[in-house]
CSV table of C-alpha atoms in Angstrom, one decimal:
chain,number,residue,atom,x,y,z
Y,1113,MET,CA,-50.5,61.0,-26.7
Y,1114,ARG,CA,-50.2,57.8,-28.6
Y,1115,PHE,CA,-51.9,55.8,-25.7
Y,1116,GLU,CA,-54.8,58.2,-25.7
Y,1117,GLU,CA,-55.3,57.7,-29.5
Y,1118,ALA,CA,-55.3,53.9,-29.1
Y,1119,TYR,CA,-57.6,54.2,-26.0
Y,1120,GLU,CA,-60.1,56.4,-27.9
Y,1121,GLY,CA,-60.0,54.1,-30.9
Y,1122,CYS,CA,-60.7,51.1,-28.7
Y,1123,LYS,CA,-63.4,52.9,-26.8
Y,1124,SER,CA,-65.2,54.0,-30.0
Y,1125,GLY,CA,-65.0,50.6,-31.5
Y,1126,CYS,CA,-62.6,51.4,-34.4
Y,1127,LEU,CA,-59.9,49.3,-32.9
Y,1128,THR,CA,-60.0,46.0,-31.0
Y,1129,GLN,CA,-58.0,45.6,-27.8
Y,1130,ALA,CA,-55.5,43.4,-29.6
Y,1131,GLU,CA,-55.0,46.0,-32.4
Y,1132,ALA,CA,-54.6,48.9,-29.9
Y,1133,ALA,CA,-52.0,46.8,-28.0
Y,1134,LEU,CA,-50.2,46.0,-31.2
Y,1135,LEU,CA,-50.2,49.7,-32.1
Y,1136,LEU,CA,-48.5,50.5,-28.7
Y,1137,GLY,CA,-46.1,47.5,-29.0
Y,1138,VAL,CA,-47.4,45.8,-25.9
Y,1139,CYS,CA,-49.4,42.6,-25.2
Y,1140,ASP,CA,-53.2,42.6,-24.7
Y,1141,ARG,CA,-52.8,42.2,-20.9
Y,1142,THR,CA,-50.5,45.2,-20.6
Y,1143,PHE,CA,-53.0,47.3,-22.6
Y,1144,ARG,CA,-55.8,46.3,-20.3
Y,1145,ARG,CA,-53.7,47.3,-17.3
Y,1146,TYR,CA,-52.9,50.6,-18.9
Y,1147,ARG,CA,-56.7,51.1,-19.5
Y,1148,CYS,CA,-57.5,50.5,-15.8
Y,1149,LYS,CA,-54.7,52.9,-14.7
Y,1150,TYR,CA,-55.8,55.5,-17.1
Y,1151,ALA,CA,-59.4,55.3,-16.0
Y,1152,ALA,CA,-58.4,55.6,-12.4
Y,1153,GLY,CA,-55.9,58.5,-12.6
Y,1154,GLY,CA,-55.5,59.8,-16.2
Y,1155,LEU,CA,-52.1,60.1,-17.9
Y,1156,GLU,CA,-50.3,60.8,-14.6
Y,1157,ALA,CA,-51.1,57.2,-13.5
Y,1158,LEU,CA,-49.3,55.8,-16.6
Y,1159,LEU,CA,-46.0,57.5,-15.8
Y,1160,ASP,CA,-43.3,55.2,-14.5
Y,1161,LYS,CA,-42.6,56.5,-11.0
Y,1162,ARG,CA,-39.4,54.4,-10.6
Y,1163,LEU,CA,-37.6,56.9,-12.9
Y,1164,THR,CA,-38.4,59.9,-10.8
Y,1165,GLN,CA,-37.9,58.5,-7.3
Y,1166,ALA,CA,-34.5,58.3,-5.6
Y,1167,SER,CA,-33.4,54.8,-4.5
Y,1168,HIS,CA,-33.9,54.1,-0.8
Y,1169,ARG,CA,-30.4,52.4,-0.9
Y,1170,CYS,CA,-28.8,55.6,-2.3
Y,1171,ALA,CA,-25.9,56.9,-0.2
Y,1172,PRO,CA,-26.1,60.4,1.2
Y,1173,VAL,CA,-24.1,63.0,-0.6
Y,1174,ASP,CA,-22.1,63.9,2.5
Y,1175,GLU,CA,-21.0,60.3,2.9
Y,1176,VAL,CA,-19.7,60.2,-0.7
Y,1177,MET,CA,-18.0,63.6,-0.2
Y,1178,GLN,CA,-16.3,62.3,3.0
Y,1179,LEU,CA,-15.1,59.2,1.2
Y,1180,THR,CA,-13.5,61.1,-1.7
Y,1181,GLU,CA,-11.9,63.7,0.6
Y,1182,GLN,CA,-10.4,60.9,2.8
Y,1183,TYR,CA,-9.0,59.3,-0.3
Y,1184,GLN,CA,-7.5,62.5,-1.7
Y,1185,ARG,CA,-6.1,63.6,1.7
Y,1186,ARG,CA,-4.4,60.4,2.8
Y,1187,TYR,CA,-4.6,57.6,0.3
Y,1188,SER,CA,-4.3,59.2,-3.1
Y,1189,ASP,CA,-1.6,56.9,-4.4
Y,1190,TRP,CA,-3.4,53.7,-3.3
Y,1191,ASN,CA,-5.5,51.4,-5.5
Y,1192,ALA,CA,-9.2,50.8,-4.7
Y,1193,LYS,CA,-8.7,47.5,-3.1
Y,1194,HIS,CA,-6.1,48.7,-0.6
Y,1195,PHE,CA,-8.1,51.8,0.2
Y,1196,HIS,CA,-11.2,49.7,0.8
Y,1197,THR,CA,-9.4,47.6,3.5
Y,1198,TRP,CA,-8.5,50.7,5.4
Y,1199,TYR,CA,-11.9,52.2,4.8
Y,1200,ARG,CA,-13.5,49.2,6.5
Y,1201,LYS,CA,-10.9,49.3,9.4
Y,1202,ASP,CA,-11.9,53.0,9.9
Y,1203,GLY,CA,-15.5,52.0,10.4
Y,1204,GLY,CA,-16.8,52.2,6.8
Y,1205,THR,CA,-19.8,49.9,6.0
Y,1206,ARG,CA,-20.1,50.1,2.3
Y,1207,SER,CA,-19.0,47.4,-0.2
Y,1208,TYR,CA,-15.8,47.3,-2.2
Y,1209,THR,CA,-17.8,47.8,-5.4
Y,1210,TRP,CA,-19.6,50.9,-4.1
Y,1211,VAL,CA,-16.3,52.4,-2.9
Y,1212,LYS,CA,-14.6,51.7,-6.2
Y,1213,SER,CA,-17.5,53.1,-8.2
Y,1214,CYS,CA,-17.5,56.3,-6.1
Y,1215,LEU,CA,-13.8,56.8,-6.7
Y,1216,GLN,CA,-14.1,56.1,-10.4
Y,1217,GLU,CA,-17.0,58.5,-10.8
Y,1218,SER,CA,-15.2,61.3,-9.1
Y,1219,GLY,CA,-12.1,60.7,-11.3
Y,1220,LEU,CA,-9.8,59.8,-8.5
Y,1221,ILE,CA,-8.9,56.3,-9.9
Y,1222,LYS,CA,-9.0,55.1,-13.5
Y,1223,ARG,CA,-11.2,52.5,-14.9
Y,1224,VAL,CA,-9.1,49.4,-15.7
Y,1225,LYS,CA,-9.6,47.5,-18.9
Y,1226,LYS,CA,-11.1,44.1,-18.4
Y,1227,ARG,CA,-8.8,41.1,-18.5
Y,1228,GLY,CA,-8.8,38.8,-21.5
Y,1229,ALA,CA,-10.5,35.4,-21.6
Y,1230,HIS,CA,-8.9,32.6,-19.6
Y,1231,ARG,CA,-8.9,30.2,-22.5
Y,1232,LYS,CA,-8.3,31.9,-25.8
Y,1233,ARG,CA,-9.0,30.2,-29.1
Y,1234,ARG,CA,-5.7,29.4,-30.9
Y,1235,GLU,CA,-5.1,29.3,-34.6
Y,1236,ARG,CA,-4.9,25.9,-36.2
Y,1237,SER,CA,-1.5,24.6,-37.1
Y,1238,LEU,CA,-0.7,25.2,-40.7
Y,1239,LEU,CA,1.2,22.0,-41.6
Y,1240,SER,CA,-0.2,18.5,-41.6
Y,1241,GLY,CA,1.3,16.4,-38.8
Y,1242,MET,CA,2.6,19.5,-36.9
Y,1243,MET,CA,0.1,19.0,-34.1
Y,1244,ILE,CA,-1.7,15.8,-33.4
Y,1245,HIS,CA,-4.3,15.3,-30.7
Y,1246,GLN,CA,-4.9,11.8,-29.3
Y,1247,ASP,CA,-7.8,10.7,-27.2
Y,1248,GLY,CA,-8.6,7.3,-25.7
Y,1249,SER,CA,-11.7,6.0,-24.0
Y,1250,THR,CA,-13.0,2.6,-22.8
Y,1251,HIS,CA,-16.4,1.4,-24.1
Y,1252,GLU,CA,-18.3,-1.9,-23.9
Y,1253,TRP,CA,-18.5,-2.6,-27.6
Y,1254,VAL,CA,-19.3,-6.3,-27.1
Y,1255,VAL,CA,-21.3,-7.6,-24.1
Y,1256,ASN,CA,-19.1,-8.2,-21.1
Y,1257,GLN,CA,-15.9,-7.0,-22.9
Y,1258,LYS,CA,-14.5,-3.5,-22.6
Y,1259,TRP,CA,-12.3,-2.3,-25.4
Y,1260,ASP,CA,-10.3,0.9,-25.8
Y,1261,LEU,CA,-11.0,3.3,-28.6
Y,1262,ILE,CA,-8.0,5.4,-29.5
Y,1263,VAL,CA,-8.6,8.4,-31.9
Y,1264,THR,CA,-5.8,10.4,-33.4
Y,1265,MET,CA,-6.7,13.7,-35.0
Y,1266,ASP,CA,-4.5,16.0,-37.1
Y,1267,ASP,CA,-5.0,19.6,-36.1
Y,1268,ALA,CA,-4.4,21.1,-39.6
Y,1269,THR,CA,-6.7,18.8,-41.6
Y,1270,ASN,CA,-9.0,17.3,-39.1
Y,1271,GLU,CA,-8.1,13.9,-40.4
Y,1272,HIS,CA,-8.7,11.0,-38.0
């Protein structure tokens, strides 16, 4: 409905293409594409068909049912990784992620909390001199002479 109002306003001359596009929250080029689609097929042509069509990669329902029944019948106390290795040995062709997602969606295995970050930020030390960082690097400060620069930094106060 909102597109039709913007389209009619643009057609009658009350709105420019840029204003109509701004009203819809799209760029001028997208509005021009919408106009061409609307002229060719009406409002039906503007609908996003990706939302209504099933994916061509979607697994058949009977395959999903067979997988869940196999897990319940024989492997119910196994985790997804171990089950997937036996699934592949039995002739299964799907990926580990797909198998795990199917088992999670059916409620047969629990979703596991993500692991923490590898390197966690630590709190600074509270007392001066408690933790000292030292770094050394060689630079050519004077032509043809390389000297070492040693920096010592206090963790608590950032003093160098």
